[in-house]
């Protein structure tokens, strides 16, 4: 027996969760039927420690800091009186499946939910199965929420040292870049004064600048790959402007110091990403920051049985950002890691709108013919979000986001309808650190009556 009920439960009160909640209410869901669950004591997620500017140019058409950007959405949620439970940990999500509740055969659709489309919440619950969200906090203890739909917006986490197999001692002074960012920007503590950074993700680049501004000496940023994992603007503004060297195709091969980091040795790596003997360089330092990639927080998704992508580690979704589990949506960095928070908010708004349409019975009628078109990644494109498009549920314009697997100069992004080129767009440069997108029109897909698949690929310049 559930302790409380909600039409839409949103797990995560960061930029994705806040945007999804606001969007659901704008679509017509009563604010009291939406519930945000956030494990921190404040809303805003990771943005609260991102005090640098550069946020909001797309969403608000002005440059904001992370806390300012989060505050805009917090204000909207408070004005709309959307309930939020802070300091609340979600420990489990279960589905009480009805007789017809089952994922589609290919694991990426919501065909079973169509029985509840266009009906009331009771019919939807019977068709899709009730979502039982178990959570706990200091005030309510352990409790269960019965939800008609769930939006996953838990964000991502950093890859720790244990996942990197770095040789050497295990002294104090080794932090992920995000942990160091929290120490400096929220807790007012300096992790160290002479720093080496491994990895050139955006957080690492930003922390190179932040540590320098706080008086530390950043000796070097070493990157395993032959290209940076961060935005070009961050390389310029955070490294070049401060004279901090970036060494591509380098990695840490030794850490010295038993009590505290005393020195870090880096070496060049070959095409096989193994250190090249004789290329070692040692830097005396007291701190090593790790900026070696982000991983979507999908433990709950896995428990729920959501199909996960082998590339992004996030859920596989359709055009509505609905997962393989009917009535469960995903958005933001729990779906795939974004480079701009504006895109997180835009994507989450789509998830909130589609979840609202489902609970309000605004989805296409169950007897409507369904065309499902897979969206495939090929030739340099690592993945696409979404992975399929159901024409009946598609908006007039569909954004497809993706990342490439290498650096391409003077190449083109090509959209194929089956084996025919539908559209090609030239790009000066494509890089893994920059998320790309293309937009499809519903009318174009409808006119291609025999279309079996849409493919996104990179075509090299001749």
CSV table of C-alpha atoms in Angstrom, one decimal:
chain,number,residue,atom,x,y,z
A,1,UNK,CA,0.0,0.0,0.0
A,2,UNK,CA,1.5,3.3,-1.1
A,3,UNK,CA,1.9,6.2,1.4
A,4,UNK,CA,1.0,8.8,-1.2
A,5,UNK,CA,0.2,9.1,-4.9
A,6,UNK,CA,1.3,11.4,-7.7
A,7,UNK,CA,0.7,11.4,-11.5
A,8,UNK,CA,4.3,12.3,-12.3
A,9,UNK,CA,7.2,11.6,-10.0
A,10,UNK,CA,10.5,13.3,-11.0
A,11,UNK,CA,13.7,11.8,-9.5
A,12,UNK,CA,16.3,14.6,-9.3
A,13,UNK,CA,15.9,18.3,-8.6
A,14,UNK,CA,18.7,19.6,-10.9
A,15,UNK,CA,18.2,21.5,-14.1
A,16,UNK,CA,16.6,18.5,-15.9
A,17,UNK,CA,14.2,17.7,-13.1
A,18,UNK,CA,13.1,21.3,-12.6
A,19,UNK,CA,12.6,21.9,-16.3
A,20,UNK,CA,10.6,18.7,-16.7
A,21,UNK,CA,8.3,19.6,-13.8
A,22,UNK,CA,7.6,23.1,-15.1
A,23,UNK,CA,6.9,21.7,-18.6
A,24,UNK,CA,4.5,19.1,-17.3
A,25,UNK,CA,2.5,21.8,-15.5
A,26,UNK,CA,2.5,24.0,-18.6
A,27,UNK,CA,1.0,21.1,-20.5
A,28,UNK,CA,-1.9,21.0,-18.1
A,29,UNK,CA,-1.0,18.7,-15.2
A,30,UNK,CA,-2.1,20.1,-11.8
A,31,UNK,CA,1.0,21.1,-9.8
A,32,UNK,CA,-0.2,19.0,-6.9
A,33,UNK,CA,0.0,15.9,-9.1
A,34,UNK,CA,3.7,16.4,-9.7
A,35,UNK,CA,6.4,15.5,-7.2
A,36,UNK,CA,10.1,16.3,-7.3
A,37,UNK,CA,12.4,14.1,-5.2
A,38,UNK,CA,15.9,15.5,-4.5
A,39,UNK,CA,18.7,14.0,-2.4
A,40,UNK,CA,20.5,17.2,-1.7
A,41,UNK,CA,19.2,19.8,0.8
A,42,UNK,CA,18.7,22.4,-2.0
A,43,UNK,CA,17.4,22.3,-5.5
A,44,UNK,CA,19.7,23.1,-8.5
A,45,UNK,CA,21.9,20.0,-8.6
A,46,UNK,CA,25.5,20.4,-9.8
A,47,UNK,CA,24.8,24.0,-10.9
A,48,UNK,CA,25.1,25.2,-7.4
A,49,UNK,CA,28.9,24.6,-7.5
A,50,UNK,CA,29.4,25.9,-11.0
A,51,UNK,CA,29.9,29.6,-10.2
A,52,UNK,CA,31.5,30.4,-13.5
A,53,UNK,CA,29.4,32.1,-16.2
A,54,UNK,CA,28.5,30.8,-19.7
A,55,UNK,CA,25.0,29.4,-18.8
A,56,UNK,CA,21.7,30.4,-20.2
A,57,UNK,CA,22.6,31.9,-23.6
A,58,UNK,CA,20.1,29.7,-25.4
A,59,UNK,CA,17.4,29.4,-22.7
A,60,UNK,CA,17.3,33.0,-21.3
A,61,UNK,CA,19.4,34.8,-24.0
A,62,UNK,CA,21.8,36.1,-21.4
A,63,UNK,CA,24.9,34.9,-19.7
A,64,UNK,CA,24.4,33.5,-16.2
A,65,UNK,CA,26.4,31.6,-13.6
A,66,UNK,CA,25.3,28.1,-12.6
A,67,UNK,CA,23.5,29.2,-9.4
A,68,UNK,CA,21.8,32.0,-11.3
A,69,UNK,CA,20.6,29.6,-14.0
A,70,UNK,CA,19.3,27.2,-11.4
A,71,UNK,CA,17.6,30.0,-9.5
A,72,UNK,CA,15.5,30.9,-12.5
A,73,UNK,CA,14.0,27.4,-12.6
A,74,UNK,CA,13.7,27.2,-8.8
A,75,UNK,CA,11.6,30.4,-8.9
A,76,UNK,CA,9.4,28.9,-11.6
A,77,UNK,CA,8.8,25.7,-9.6
A,78,UNK,CA,8.0,27.7,-6.5
A,79,UNK,CA,5.7,30.1,-8.3
A,80,UNK,CA,3.8,27.1,-9.8
A,81,UNK,CA,3.7,25.5,-6.3
A,82,UNK,CA,5.1,22.2,-7.5
A,83,UNK,CA,5.8,19.9,-4.4
A,84,UNK,CA,9.4,19.0,-3.7
A,85,UNK,CA,10.9,16.7,-1.1
A,86,UNK,CA,14.5,17.6,-0.3
A,87,UNK,CA,17.1,15.4,1.5
A,88,UNK,CA,15.2,12.5,0.1
A,89,UNK,CA,16.9,9.4,-1.3
A,90,UNK,CA,15.1,7.1,-3.8
A,91,UNK,CA,16.1,3.6,-3.0
A,92,UNK,CA,14.0,1.6,-5.4
A,93,UNK,CA,11.4,1.7,-8.2
A,94,UNK,CA,9.1,-1.2,-8.9
A,95,UNK,CA,6.4,-1.8,-11.5
A,96,UNK,CA,3.2,-3.6,-10.5
A,97,UNK,CA,2.4,-5.0,-14.0
A,98,UNK,CA,-1.1,-5.4,-15.1
A,99,UNK,CA,-2.2,-8.1,-17.5
A,100,UNK,CA,-1.2,-6.1,-20.5
A,101,UNK,CA,1.8,-4.3,-19.1
A,102,UNK,CA,4.9,-5.4,-21.0
A,103,UNK,CA,7.6,-3.6,-23.0
A,104,UNK,CA,7.5,-3.8,-26.8
A,105,UNK,CA,9.3,-6.8,-28.3
A,106,UNK,CA,12.3,-4.8,-29.4
A,107,UNK,CA,12.7,-3.2,-26.0
A,108,UNK,CA,12.5,0.4,-27.2
A,109,UNK,CA,8.7,1.2,-27.6
A,110,UNK,CA,5.7,1.6,-25.4
A,111,UNK,CA,3.1,-0.4,-27.3
A,112,UNK,CA,1.7,-1.9,-24.2
A,113,UNK,CA,0.9,1.6,-22.9
A,114,UNK,CA,-1.3,2.4,-25.9
A,115,UNK,CA,-4.1,0.5,-24.2
A,116,UNK,CA,-4.3,3.3,-21.6
A,117,UNK,CA,-3.8,6.2,-24.1
A,118,UNK,CA,-6.7,8.6,-24.4
A,119,UNK,CA,-8.2,7.3,-21.1
A,120,UNK,CA,-8.1,8.3,-17.5
A,121,UNK,CA,-5.3,7.6,-15.0
A,122,UNK,CA,-6.9,4.4,-13.8
A,123,UNK,CA,-6.8,2.9,-17.3
A,124,UNK,CA,-3.2,4.1,-17.8
A,125,UNK,CA,-2.2,2.5,-14.5
A,126,UNK,CA,-3.8,-0.8,-15.5
A,127,UNK,CA,-2.2,-0.8,-18.9
A,128,UNK,CA,1.3,0.3,-17.9
A,129,UNK,CA,1.5,-1.0,-14.4
A,130,UNK,CA,1.8,1.2,-11.3
A,131,UNK,CA,5.2,2.7,-10.5
A,132,UNK,CA,6.0,2.3,-6.8
A,133,UNK,CA,8.8,4.6,-5.9
A,134,UNK,CA,10.4,3.8,-2.5
A,135,UNK,CA,12.3,6.7,-0.8
A,136,UNK,CA,13.4,7.8,2.6
A,137,UNK,CA,14.3,11.0,4.5
A,138,UNK,CA,14.6,12.2,8.1
A,139,UNK,CA,11.1,13.5,8.3
A,140,UNK,CA,9.0,10.8,6.8
A,141,UNK,CA,11.3,7.8,7.2
A,142,UNK,CA,10.8,5.1,4.6
A,143,UNK,CA,7.8,5.6,2.4
A,144,UNK,CA,6.3,4.6,-1.0
A,145,UNK,CA,4.8,6.8,-3.7
A,146,UNK,CA,2.5,5.3,-6.3
A,147,UNK,CA,3.0,7.1,-9.6
A,148,UNK,CA,1.4,6.9,-13.0
A,149,UNK,CA,4.6,8.0,-14.7
A,150,UNK,CA,8.3,8.5,-13.6
A,151,UNK,CA,10.8,10.9,-15.1
A,152,UNK,CA,14.5,9.9,-14.4
A,153,UNK,CA,16.6,13.0,-14.0
A,154,UNK,CA,19.4,11.9,-11.7
A,155,UNK,CA,22.3,13.4,-13.6
A,156,UNK,CA,25.7,11.8,-13.8
A,157,UNK,CA,28.8,11.1,-11.7
A,158,UNK,CA,32.6,11.3,-12.3
A,159,UNK,CA,34.7,8.3,-13.2
A,160,UNK,CA,36.9,7.7,-10.1
A,161,UNK,CA,40.5,6.6,-9.8
A,162,UNK,CA,39.5,3.0,-9.1
A,163,UNK,CA,38.2,2.8,-12.7
A,164,UNK,CA,41.3,4.2,-14.3
A,165,UNK,CA,44.0,1.7,-13.2
A,166,UNK,CA,46.6,4.4,-12.4
A,167,UNK,CA,49.8,2.9,-10.9
A,168,UNK,CA,51.6,4.4,-7.9
A,169,UNK,CA,50.8,5.0,-4.3
A,170,UNK,CA,47.4,5.9,-2.8
A,171,UNK,CA,48.2,9.1,-0.9
A,172,UNK,CA,46.0,12.0,0.0
A,173,UNK,CA,45.6,14.8,-2.5
A,174,UNK,CA,43.9,12.8,-5.3
A,175,UNK,CA,40.4,14.2,-6.1
A,176,UNK,CA,37.9,14.1,-9.0
A,177,UNK,CA,37.6,17.6,-10.5
A,178,UNK,CA,34.0,17.9,-9.4
A,179,UNK,CA,34.9,17.2,-5.8
A,180,UNK,CA,37.6,19.8,-5.9
A,181,UNK,CA,35.1,22.2,-7.4
A,182,UNK,CA,32.8,21.7,-4.5
A,183,UNK,CA,35.6,22.2,-2.0
A,184,UNK,CA,36.6,25.5,-3.6
A,185,UNK,CA,33.3,27.0,-4.6
A,186,UNK,CA,30.9,25.8,-1.8
A,187,UNK,CA,33.0,24.8,1.2
A,188,UNK,CA,35.8,27.4,0.8
A,189,UNK,CA,38.6,24.9,1.0
A,190,UNK,CA,41.7,24.6,-1.2
A,191,UNK,CA,42.5,21.0,-2.2
A,192,UNK,CA,46.2,21.9,-2.9
A,193,UNK,CA,48.6,24.5,-4.3
A,194,UNK,CA,50.6,22.7,-7.0
A,195,UNK,CA,48.3,20.8,-9.3
A,196,UNK,CA,48.4,18.2,-12.1
A,197,UNK,CA,45.1,17.5,-14.0
A,198,UNK,CA,44.5,14.2,-15.8
A,199,UNK,CA,41.8,14.5,-18.4
A,200,UNK,CA,40.6,17.5,-20.4
A,201,UNK,CA,36.9,17.3,-19.8
A,202,UNK,CA,35.0,20.5,-19.2
A,203,UNK,CA,35.1,20.3,-15.4
A,204,UNK,CA,38.9,19.7,-15.5
A,205,UNK,CA,39.5,22.7,-17.8
A,206,UNK,CA,37.3,24.9,-15.7
A,207,UNK,CA,39.0,23.8,-12.5
A,208,UNK,CA,42.4,24.5,-14.1
A,209,UNK,CA,41.3,28.1,-14.3
A,210,UNK,CA,39.6,28.2,-10.9
A,211,UNK,CA,42.6,26.8,-9.1
A,212,UNK,CA,44.8,29.3,-10.8
A,213,UNK,CA,42.6,32.2,-9.8
A,214,UNK,CA,42.7,31.0,-6.2
A,215,UNK,CA,46.5,31.1,-6.3
A,216,UNK,CA,47.4,27.6,-7.1
A,217,UNK,CA,49.9,26.6,-9.7
A,218,UNK,CA,48.5,24.2,-12.4
A,219,UNK,CA,51.6,22.5,-13.8
A,220,UNK,CA,50.0,20.6,-16.7
A,221,UNK,CA,46.8,19.1,-18.1
A,222,UNK,CA,47.4,15.6,-19.5
A,223,UNK,CA,44.9,14.0,-21.9
A,224,UNK,CA,45.0,10.4,-22.9
A,225,UNK,CA,43.2,10.9,-26.2
A,226,UNK,CA,44.8,12.8,-29.2
A,227,UNK,CA,42.0,15.4,-28.8
A,228,UNK,CA,40.4,17.3,-25.9
A,229,UNK,CA,37.2,16.1,-24.3
A,230,UNK,CA,36.0,19.6,-23.5
A,231,UNK,CA,34.6,22.5,-25.4
A,232,UNK,CA,37.0,24.6,-27.6
A,233,UNK,CA,36.0,27.8,-25.7
A,234,UNK,CA,37.0,26.2,-22.4
A,235,UNK,CA,40.4,25.3,-23.8
A,236,UNK,CA,41.0,28.9,-24.9
A,237,UNK,CA,39.5,30.6,-21.8
A,238,UNK,CA,40.8,28.2,-19.1
A,239,UNK,CA,44.1,27.0,-20.4
A,240,UNK,CA,45.5,29.2,-23.2
A,241,UNK,CA,44.6,32.5,-21.4
A,242,UNK,CA,46.5,31.4,-18.3
A,243,UNK,CA,49.5,29.7,-20.1
A,244,UNK,CA,48.6,26.2,-18.8
A,245,UNK,CA,50.0,23.5,-21.1
A,246,UNK,CA,47.7,20.8,-22.5
A,247,UNK,CA,49.5,17.6,-23.4
A,248,UNK,CA,47.4,15.4,-25.7
A,249,UNK,CA,48.1,11.7,-26.0
A,250,UNK,CA,49.6,11.6,-22.4
A,251,UNK,CA,48.6,9.9,-19.3
A,252,UNK,CA,49.7,9.4,-15.7
A,253,UNK,CA,52.1,6.5,-15.2
A,254,UNK,CA,53.1,7.0,-11.6
A,255,UNK,CA,52.1,8.8,-8.4
A,256,UNK,CA,54.7,9.4,-5.8
A,257,UNK,CA,54.1,10.1,-2.1
A,258,UNK,CA,52.8,7.9,0.7
A,259,UNK,CA,51.1,10.4,3.0
A,260,UNK,CA,50.4,13.2,0.5
A,261,UNK,CA,51.0,13.4,-3.3
A,262,UNK,CA,54.6,14.6,-3.8
A,263,UNK,CA,55.0,14.2,-7.6
A,264,UNK,CA,53.2,12.8,-10.6
A,265,UNK,CA,54.8,11.3,-13.7
A,266,UNK,CA,53.2,11.5,-17.1
A,267,UNK,CA,54.2,9.8,-20.3
A,268,UNK,CA,53.2,10.0,-24.0
A,269,UNK,CA,51.0,7.2,-25.2
A,270,UNK,CA,51.0,5.5,-28.6
A,271,UNK,CA,48.1,4.6,-30.9
A,272,UNK,CA,47.3,1.7,-28.6
A,273,UNK,CA,47.1,4.1,-25.7
A,274,UNK,CA,49.9,2.4,-23.9
A,275,UNK,CA,52.8,4.5,-22.4
A,276,UNK,CA,55.8,5.0,-24.7
A,277,UNK,CA,59.1,4.2,-22.8
A,278,UNK,CA,61.5,7.1,-22.5
A,279,UNK,CA,58.8,9.9,-22.7
A,280,UNK,CA,58.2,10.2,-19.0
A,281,UNK,CA,58.1,13.6,-17.4
A,282,UNK,CA,57.8,14.2,-13.6
A,283,UNK,CA,56.0,17.2,-12.0
A,284,UNK,CA,56.4,18.0,-8.4
A,285,UNK,CA,52.9,18.7,-7.0
A,286,UNK,CA,50.7,18.1,-4.0
A,287,UNK,CA,47.4,17.5,-5.8
A,288,UNK,CA,46.1,15.4,-8.7
A,289,UNK,CA,42.7,16.2,-10.2
A,290,UNK,CA,40.9,13.6,-12.3
A,291,UNK,CA,38.6,14.8,-15.1
A,292,UNK,CA,38.3,11.5,-17.0
A,293,UNK,CA,34.7,11.3,-18.0
A,294,UNK,CA,31.2,11.3,-16.7
A,295,UNK,CA,28.9,8.3,-16.2
A,296,UNK,CA,25.0,8.6,-16.1
A,297,UNK,CA,23.6,7.7,-12.7
A,298,UNK,CA,21.6,4.7,-13.8
A,299,UNK,CA,21.5,2.3,-10.9
A,300,UNK,CA,17.8,2.9,-10.4
A,301,UNK,CA,17.2,2.6,-14.2
A,302,UNK,CA,19.0,-0.8,-14.2
A,303,UNK,CA,16.9,-2.0,-11.2
A,304,UNK,CA,13.8,-1.0,-13.0
A,305,UNK,CA,14.8,-3.0,-16.1
A,306,UNK,CA,15.2,-0.1,-18.4
A,307,UNK,CA,17.2,-0.9,-21.5
A,308,UNK,CA,20.6,0.9,-21.4
A,309,UNK,CA,22.8,2.0,-24.3
A,310,UNK,CA,26.2,0.3,-24.5
A,311,UNK,CA,27.7,3.6,-25.7
A,312,UNK,CA,26.2,6.2,-23.4
A,313,UNK,CA,25.3,4.0,-20.4
A,314,UNK,CA,22.0,5.9,-20.4
A,315,UNK,CA,18.5,4.6,-21.3
A,316,UNK,CA,17.5,3.9,-24.9
A,317,UNK,CA,14.6,6.2,-25.6
A,318,UNK,CA,12.1,7.1,-28.4
A,319,UNK,CA,11.1,10.5,-29.7
A,320,UNK,CA,9.1,11.2,-26.5
A,321,UNK,CA,12.2,10.4,-24.4
A,322,UNK,CA,10.3,7.4,-23.1
A,323,UNK,CA,12.4,4.3,-22.1
A,324,UNK,CA,11.7,0.7,-22.8
A,325,UNK,CA,9.6,0.6,-19.6
A,326,UNK,CA,6.2,2.0,-20.3
A,327,UNK,CA,5.5,5.3,-18.6
A,328,UNK,CA,9.1,5.9,-17.5
A,329,UNK,CA,11.0,8.8,-19.2
A,330,UNK,CA,14.6,10.0,-19.0
A,331,UNK,CA,16.3,13.3,-19.6
A,332,UNK,CA,19.4,15.3,-19.0
A,333,UNK,CA,22.8,13.7,-18.0
A,334,UNK,CA,21.2,10.5,-16.8
A,335,UNK,CA,20.2,9.9,-20.5
A,336,UNK,CA,23.5,11.1,-22.1
A,337,UNK,CA,26.2,13.5,-21.0
A,338,UNK,CA,25.5,17.1,-22.3
A,339,UNK,CA,28.0,19.9,-22.9
A,340,UNK,CA,25.5,22.7,-22.4
A,341,UNK,CA,22.9,22.9,-19.6
A,342,UNK,CA,20.6,24.8,-22.0
A,343,UNK,CA,20.2,21.6,-24.0
A,344,UNK,CA,19.5,19.7,-20.7
A,345,UNK,CA,16.6,22.1,-20.0
A,346,UNK,CA,15.3,21.8,-23.6
A,347,UNK,CA,15.4,18.1,-23.5
A,348,UNK,CA,13.9,17.8,-20.1
A,349,UNK,CA,11.0,20.1,-21.1
A,350,UNK,CA,10.2,17.6,-23.9
A,351,UNK,CA,10.2,14.7,-21.4
A,352,UNK,CA,7.9,16.6,-19.0
A,353,UNK,CA,5.5,17.5,-21.9
A,354,UNK,CA,5.3,13.9,-23.1
A,355,UNK,CA,4.8,12.5,-19.6
A,356,UNK,CA,2.0,15.0,-19.1
A,357,UNK,CA,0.4,14.1,-22.4
A,358,UNK,CA,0.4,10.5,-21.3
A,359,UNK,CA,-1.2,11.0,-18.0
A,360,UNK,CA,-3.7,13.5,-19.5
A,361,UNK,CA,-4.8,11.1,-22.2
A,362,UNK,CA,-3.5,13.3,-25.0
A,363,UNK,CA,-1.6,10.5,-26.8
A,364,UNK,CA,-2.8,9.1,-30.1
A,365,UNK,CA,-5.7,6.7,-29.9
A,366,UNK,CA,-4.8,3.0,-29.4
A,367,UNK,CA,-6.3,2.0,-32.8
A,368,UNK,CA,-4.2,4.5,-34.7
A,369,UNK,CA,-1.8,2.9,-37.1
A,370,UNK,CA,1.8,3.0,-35.8
A,371,UNK,CA,5.0,3.6,-37.8
A,372,UNK,CA,8.2,3.2,-35.9
A,373,UNK,CA,11.4,4.4,-37.6
A,374,UNK,CA,14.8,3.4,-36.1
A,375,UNK,CA,17.4,6.2,-35.9
A,376,UNK,CA,20.9,4.6,-36.5
A,377,UNK,CA,24.4,5.9,-35.8
A,378,UNK,CA,27.1,5.0,-38.4
A,379,UNK,CA,30.5,6.1,-39.8
A,380,UNK,CA,31.9,8.2,-36.9
A,381,UNK,CA,28.6,8.9,-35.1
A,382,UNK,CA,28.7,7.1,-31.8
A,383,UNK,CA,25.0,7.2,-30.8
A,384,UNK,CA,21.7,9.1,-31.4
A,385,UNK,CA,19.1,10.3,-29.0
A,386,UNK,CA,16.4,9.3,-29.7
A,387,UNK,CA,17.0,5.8,-31.0
A,388,UNK,CA,13.6,5.5,-32.7
A,389,UNK,CA,10.7,7.8,-33.8
A,390,UNK,CA,7.1,6.8,-33.7
A,391,UNK,CA,5.4,9.1,-36.3
A,392,UNK,CA,2.1,9.3,-34.5
A,393,UNK,CA,3.8,10.7,-31.4
A,394,UNK,CA,6.3,12.9,-33.1
A,395,UNK,CA,6.1,16.7,-33.0
A,396,UNK,CA,6.3,18.7,-36.2
A,397,UNK,CA,10.1,19.1,-35.6
A,398,UNK,CA,12.2,16.4,-34.0
A,399,UNK,CA,15.7,17.2,-32.6
A,400,UNK,CA,18.2,14.3,-32.8
A,401,UNK,CA,21.3,14.8,-30.7
A,402,UNK,CA,24.6,12.8,-31.1
A,403,UNK,CA,28.3,12.8,-30.6
A,404,UNK,CA,31.1,11.8,-33.0
A,405,UNK,CA,33.9,9.5,-32.0
A,406,UNK,CA,36.9,11.5,-33.3
A,407,UNK,CA,38.0,14.8,-34.7
A,408,UNK,CA,36.9,15.5,-38.2
A,409,UNK,CA,37.8,18.7,-40.2
A,410,UNK,CA,35.9,19.8,-43.3
A,411,UNK,CA,33.6,16.8,-43.0
A,412,UNK,CA,29.8,16.7,-43.4
A,413,UNK,CA,27.0,15.4,-41.3
A,414,UNK,CA,24.8,13.2,-43.5
A,415,UNK,CA,21.2,12.1,-42.9
A,416,UNK,CA,20.3,9.0,-44.9
A,417,UNK,CA,16.8,7.8,-45.5
A,418,UNK,CA,17.5,4.1,-45.9
A,419,UNK,CA,20.4,4.0,-48.5
A,420,UNK,CA,19.7,7.4,-50.0
A,421,UNK,CA,21.2,10.8,-48.9
A,422,UNK,CA,18.3,13.0,-47.6
A,423,UNK,CA,20.4,15.9,-46.4
A,424,UNK,CA,24.1,16.8,-45.9
A,425,UNK,CA,25.5,19.6,-43.9
A,426,UNK,CA,29.2,20.7,-44.0
A,427,UNK,CA,31.0,21.3,-40.7
A,428,UNK,CA,34.3,23.1,-40.2
A,429,UNK,CA,35.1,20.7,-37.4
A,430,UNK,CA,33.4,17.9,-35.5
A,431,UNK,CA,34.9,16.8,-32.1
A,432,UNK,CA,33.8,14.4,-29.4
A,433,UNK,CA,33.6,17.3,-26.8
A,434,UNK,CA,30.9,19.1,-28.8
A,435,UNK,CA,27.4,17.6,-28.9
A,436,UNK,CA,25.8,17.9,-32.4
A,437,UNK,CA,22.2,17.9,-33.5
A,438,UNK,CA,20.1,17.7,-36.6
A,439,UNK,CA,16.4,18.5,-36.9
A,440,UNK,CA,13.9,16.4,-38.9
A,441,UNK,CA,10.4,17.5,-40.1
A,442,UNK,CA,7.5,15.1,-39.6
A,443,UNK,CA,6.3,15.9,-43.1
A,444,UNK,CA,9.5,14.6,-44.6
A,445,UNK,CA,9.2,11.3,-42.7
A,446,UNK,CA,5.5,10.9,-43.6
A,447,UNK,CA,6.3,11.5,-47.3
A,448,UNK,CA,8.9,8.7,-47.3
A,449,UNK,CA,6.2,6.1,-47.1
A,450,UNK,CA,8.5,3.0,-47.3
A,451,UNK,CA,11.2,4.4,-45.0
A,452,UNK,CA,12.8,1.7,-43.0
A,453,UNK,CA,15.4,3.7,-41.0
A,454,UNK,CA,17.1,7.1,-40.6
A,455,UNK,CA,20.9,7.0,-40.4
A,456,UNK,CA,23.2,9.8,-39.1
A,457,UNK,CA,26.8,9.5,-40.2
A,458,UNK,CA,29.9,11.5,-40.9
A,459,UNK,CA,31.2,11.9,-44.5
A,460,UNK,CA,34.9,12.8,-44.8
A,461,UNK,CA,35.9,15.5,-47.2
A,462,UNK,CA,37.4,14.1,-50.5
